[in-house]
mmCIF file of C-alpha atoms in Angstrom:
data_model
loop_
_atom_site.group_PDB
_atom_site.id
_atom_site.type_symbol
_atom_site.label_atom_id
_atom_site.label_comp_id
_atom_site.label_asym_id
_atom_site.label_seq_id
_atom_site.Cartn_x
_atom_site.Cartn_y
_atom_site.Cartn_z
ATOM 1 C CA MET A 26 54.804 75.892 -18.422
ATOM 2 C CA ARG A 27 54.032 72.611 -16.664
ATOM 3 C CA LYS A 28 53.636 69.392 -18.544
ATOM 4 C CA PRO A 29 50.064 68.019 -18.414
ATOM 5 C CA LEU A 30 49.569 64.752 -16.578
ATOM 6 C CA ALA A 31 49.619 61.860 -19.046
ATOM 7 C CA GLN A 32 46.159 60.589 -19.873
ATOM 8 C CA PRO A 33 46.054 57.510 -22.064
ATOM 9 C CA GLU A 34 43.153 56.433 -24.196
ATOM 10 C CA LEU A 35 41.465 53.432 -22.608
ATOM 11 C CA HIS A 36 39.375 50.822 -24.376
ATOM 12 C CA SER A 37 36.847 48.227 -23.340
ATOM 13 C CA PRO A 38 34.570 46.092 -25.497
ATOM 14 C CA ARG A 39 31.866 48.765 -25.792
ATOM 15 C CA LEU A 40 33.675 51.975 -24.855
ATOM 16 C CA HIS A 41 36.496 54.287 -25.866
ATOM 17 C CA LEU A 42 37.753 56.592 -23.114
ATOM 18 C CA ARG A 43 39.582 59.600 -24.565
ATOM 19 C CA GLU A 44 40.299 63.291 -24.043
ATOM 20 C CA VAL A 45 37.311 65.651 -24.099
ATOM 21 C CA ARG A 46 37.197 67.625 -27.368
ATOM 22 C CA ALA A 47 35.551 70.913 -28.316
ATOM 23 C CA SER A 48 33.289 68.913 -30.639
ATOM 24 C CA ASP A 49 31.897 67.091 -27.554
ATOM 25 C CA ALA A 50 30.101 70.172 -26.208
ATOM 26 C CA ALA A 51 26.619 69.310 -27.537
ATOM 27 C CA ALA A 52 26.828 65.708 -26.294
ATOM 28 C CA LEU A 53 28.148 66.897 -22.917
ATOM 29 C CA TYR A 54 25.245 69.334 -22.730
ATOM 30 C CA ALA A 55 22.818 66.469 -23.388
ATOM 31 C CA VAL A 56 24.203 64.702 -20.304
ATOM 32 C CA HIS A 57 24.439 67.655 -17.915
ATOM 33 C CA SER A 58 21.199 69.393 -18.923
ATOM 34 C CA ASP A 59 19.099 66.380 -17.906
ATOM 35 C CA PRO A 60 17.629 67.027 -14.428
ATOM 36 C CA GLN A 61 17.341 63.278 -13.816
ATOM 37 C CA VAL A 62 21.058 62.710 -14.522
ATOM 38 C CA MET A 63 22.021 65.758 -12.441
ATOM 39 C CA ARG A 64 19.631 65.007 -9.576
ATOM 40 C CA TYR A 65 22.413 64.014 -7.191
ATOM 41 C CA TRP A 66 25.233 66.267 -8.382
ATOM 42 C CA SER A 67 26.626 69.196 -6.427
ATOM 43 C CA TYR A 68 25.311 71.663 -9.026
ATOM 44 C CA PRO A 69 22.025 71.924 -10.947
ATOM 45 C CA ALA A 70 21.325 70.829 -14.520
ATOM 46 C CA TRP A 71 22.635 73.149 -17.197
ATOM 47 C CA THR A 72 20.212 75.366 -19.066
ATOM 48 C CA ALA A 73 22.353 76.577 -21.999
ATOM 49 C CA LEU A 74 24.763 75.014 -24.471
ATOM 50 C CA ALA A 75 27.242 77.770 -23.558
ATOM 51 C CA GLN A 76 27.678 76.066 -20.167
ATOM 52 C CA ALA A 77 28.887 72.906 -21.902
ATOM 53 C CA GLU A 78 31.191 74.891 -24.168
ATOM 54 C CA GLN A 79 32.641 76.622 -21.098
ATOM 55 C CA LYS A 80 33.047 73.273 -19.329
ATOM 56 C CA VAL A 81 34.994 71.853 -22.282
ATOM 57 C CA ALA A 82 37.253 74.933 -22.199
ATOM 58 C CA ASP A 83 37.653 74.544 -18.425
ATOM 59 C CA ILE A 84 38.559 70.855 -18.781
ATOM 60 C CA GLN A 85 41.148 71.661 -21.428
ATOM 61 C CA ARG A 86 42.621 74.439 -19.240
ATOM 62 C CA GLN A 87 42.624 72.207 -16.148
ATOM 63 C CA ARG A 88 44.377 69.458 -18.077
ATOM 64 C CA ARG A 89 47.170 71.955 -18.909
ATOM 65 C CA GLU A 90 47.411 73.578 -15.472
ATOM 66 C CA GLU A 91 46.378 71.012 -12.843
ATOM 67 C CA ASP A 92 46.770 67.373 -11.966
ATOM 68 C CA ILE A 93 43.357 66.293 -13.198
ATOM 69 C CA LEU A 94 42.241 63.620 -15.640
ATOM 70 C CA VAL A 95 38.924 63.839 -17.483
ATOM 71 C CA TRP A 96 37.921 61.122 -19.905
ATOM 72 C CA ALA A 97 35.112 61.403 -22.412
ATOM 73 C CA VAL A 98 33.271 58.095 -22.178
ATOM 74 C CA ALA A 99 32.443 57.449 -25.811
ATOM 75 C CA ASP A 100 30.471 54.675 -27.478
ATOM 76 C CA ALA A 101 33.093 52.531 -29.245
ATOM 77 C CA ALA A 102 30.941 52.072 -32.343
ATOM 78 C CA SER A 103 29.875 55.685 -32.973
ATOM 79 C CA GLY A 104 32.470 57.734 -31.058
ATOM 80 C CA LEU A 105 29.623 59.712 -29.419
ATOM 81 C CA LEU A 106 30.337 61.072 -25.933
ATOM 82 C CA ILE A 107 27.841 59.388 -23.604
ATOM 83 C CA GLY A 108 29.394 60.491 -20.309
ATOM 84 C CA THR A 109 32.554 61.473 -18.486
ATOM 85 C CA ILE A 110 34.842 60.216 -15.751
ATOM 86 C CA ALA A 111 36.989 62.707 -13.852
ATOM 87 C CA VAL A 112 39.913 62.021 -11.540
ATOM 88 C CA PHE A 113 40.696 65.011 -9.317
ATOM 89 C CA ALA A 114 42.194 65.908 -5.933
ATOM 90 C CA LEU A 115 45.044 63.776 -7.204
ATOM 91 C CA ASN A 116 47.895 63.554 -4.729
ATOM 92 C CA ALA A 117 50.602 61.276 -6.101
ATOM 93 C CA GLY A 118 52.721 61.714 -2.957
ATOM 94 C CA GLN A 119 49.899 60.344 -0.856
ATOM 95 C CA GLY A 120 48.873 57.825 -3.514
ATOM 96 C CA ARG A 121 45.244 58.915 -3.615
ATOM 97 C CA ALA A 122 42.644 60.621 -5.792
ATOM 98 C CA GLU A 123 38.910 61.190 -6.073
ATOM 99 C CA VAL A 124 36.720 60.041 -8.925
ATOM 100 C CA GLY A 125 33.416 61.280 -10.317
ATOM 101 C CA TYR A 126 31.338 60.132 -13.270
ATOM 102 C CA SER A 127 28.183 60.804 -15.225
ATOM 103 C CA LEU A 128 26.396 58.941 -17.989
ATOM 104 C CA HIS A 129 23.617 60.018 -20.360
ATOM 105 C CA ARG A 130 20.256 58.669 -19.221
ATOM 106 C CA ASP A 131 19.738 56.626 -22.419
ATOM 107 C CA TRP A 132 22.974 54.708 -21.723
ATOM 108 C CA GLN A 133 22.368 53.971 -18.035
ATOM 109 C CA GLY A 134 21.453 50.531 -16.717
ATOM 110 C CA LYS A 135 23.599 48.663 -19.267
ATOM 111 C CA GLY A 136 26.755 48.153 -17.202
ATOM 112 C CA LEU A 137 28.622 50.874 -19.112
ATOM 113 C CA ALA A 138 29.495 52.999 -16.076
ATOM 114 C CA SER A 139 30.987 49.931 -14.424
ATOM 115 C CA GLU A 140 32.886 49.054 -17.600
ATOM 116 C CA ALA A 141 34.301 52.582 -17.889
ATOM 117 C CA LEU A 142 35.129 53.014 -14.214
ATOM 118 C CA ARG A 143 36.853 49.620 -14.120
ATOM 119 C CA GLN A 144 39.182 50.785 -16.946
ATOM 120 C CA VAL A 145 40.015 54.023 -15.128
ATOM 121 C CA LEU A 146 40.609 52.265 -11.807
ATOM 122 C CA ALA A 147 42.925 49.726 -13.459
ATOM 123 C CA TYR A 148 44.944 52.647 -14.850
ATOM 124 C CA LEU A 149 45.028 54.516 -11.517
ATOM 125 C CA PHE A 150 46.054 51.528 -9.440
ATOM 126 C CA GLY A 151 48.274 49.913 -12.063
ATOM 127 C CA ASP A 152 50.072 52.500 -14.202
ATOM 128 C CA MET A 153 49.835 55.401 -11.742
ATOM 129 C CA GLY A 154 50.496 53.256 -8.672
ATOM 130 C CA LEU A 155 47.830 54.882 -6.503
ATOM 131 C CA ARG A 156 46.862 53.055 -3.333
ATOM 132 C CA ARG A 157 43.446 54.668 -2.719
ATOM 133 C CA VAL A 158 40.573 56.136 -4.755
ATOM 134 C CA GLU A 159 37.595 57.904 -3.175
ATOM 135 C CA ALA A 160 34.108 58.862 -4.344
ATOM 136 C CA ASP A 161 31.628 61.350 -2.863
ATOM 137 C CA VAL A 162 28.034 60.256 -3.586
ATOM 138 C CA ASP A 163 24.626 61.486 -2.514
ATOM 139 C CA PRO A 164 23.422 58.518 -0.416
ATOM 140 C CA ARG A 165 20.007 58.701 -2.101
ATOM 141 C CA ASN A 166 21.693 57.821 -5.405
ATOM 142 C CA HIS A 167 21.256 54.091 -4.887
ATOM 143 C CA ALA A 168 22.434 53.172 -8.407
ATOM 144 C CA SER A 169 25.755 54.959 -7.922
ATOM 145 C CA CYS A 170 26.231 53.444 -4.460
ATOM 146 C CA ARG A 171 25.586 49.956 -5.888
ATOM 147 C CA LEU A 172 28.029 50.586 -8.746
ATOM 148 C CA LEU A 173 30.802 51.561 -6.343
ATOM 149 C CA GLU A 174 30.136 48.632 -4.033
ATOM 150 C CA LYS A 175 30.134 46.245 -7.010
ATOM 151 C CA LEU A 176 33.648 47.450 -7.836
ATOM 152 C CA GLY A 177 34.820 46.933 -4.251
ATOM 153 C CA PHE A 178 34.401 50.426 -2.777
ATOM 154 C CA VAL A 179 33.486 50.556 0.908
ATOM 155 C CA ARG A 180 31.178 53.190 2.364
ATOM 156 C CA GLU A 181 33.404 54.790 4.974
ATOM 157 C CA GLY A 182 31.414 57.715 6.233
ATOM 158 C CA LEU A 183 28.646 60.253 5.882
ATOM 159 C CA PHE A 184 29.047 64.015 5.695
ATOM 160 C CA ARG A 185 25.734 65.451 6.803
ATOM 161 C CA GLU A 186 24.291 68.485 5.011
ATOM 162 C CA ARG A 187 27.396 68.834 2.824
ATOM 163 C CA TRP A 188 25.840 70.315 -0.346
ATOM 164 C CA HIS A 189 23.165 72.904 -1.109
ATOM 165 C CA VAL A 190 21.768 72.274 -4.605
ATOM 166 C CA ASN A 191 18.445 73.334 -6.140
ATOM 167 C CA GLY A 192 17.232 74.656 -2.802
ATOM 168 C CA GLU A 193 17.885 71.324 -1.091
ATOM 169 C CA ILE A 194 20.413 70.413 1.597
ATOM 170 C CA CYS A 195 22.079 67.073 0.768
ATOM 171 C CA ASP A 196 24.348 64.614 2.541
ATOM 172 C CA SER A 197 27.450 62.942 1.058
ATOM 173 C CA ALA A 198 28.357 59.300 1.472
ATOM 174 C CA MET A 199 32.101 58.827 1.221
ATOM 175 C CA PHE A 200 33.369 55.647 -0.425
ATOM 176 C CA GLY A 201 36.953 54.394 -0.582
ATOM 177 C CA LEU A 202 38.678 51.706 -2.606
ATOM 178 C CA LEU A 203 42.167 50.385 -1.874
ATOM 179 C CA ARG A 204 44.443 49.056 -4.589
ATOM 180 C CA GLY A 205 44.623 45.608 -2.972
ATOM 181 C CA ASP A 206 40.830 45.370 -2.803
ATOM 182 C CA PHE A 207 40.512 46.222 -6.486
ATOM 183 C CA LEU A 208 43.373 44.244 -7.968
ATOM 184 C CA SER A 209 42.695 41.070 -5.967
ATOM 185 C CA PRO A 210 38.995 40.986 -5.083
#
């Protein structure tokens, strides 16, 4: 049996980034069942709590079997899961990975996604020694594009008609961030 990739707990002034737990299913459902939050994702909003329970089980299985990191973004004061950050397509030999994130609508617009993503990026570039992190974003998701650019990501390309979600064909803007651009902006 393979050893899961180490995933430390990360802390910032307002957030605690930790492993996803079975007890997070209801809070995860609250995030991923919101059509506004899921508007620009590659799959539609969930319609049943069982989907969140299955996702938690999938995350726990993936953590055991694959090189993937998934942090529950939790409010530091209450411990409540308010979002997630995932690191996937991790290729240590190439020094690269992809990142994705979501945040409950009530917690958006407060700089929390930036605070959380900054912690994860510092870990990826520092402790893991990656040289590149990428993000795939629907170009109509202006808030996410601004967040990435604020952290130093550069829009490097556009994949036209990449996703088919909710009966709609969507493009993907590809963003990249190099270690040197993050650690010494």
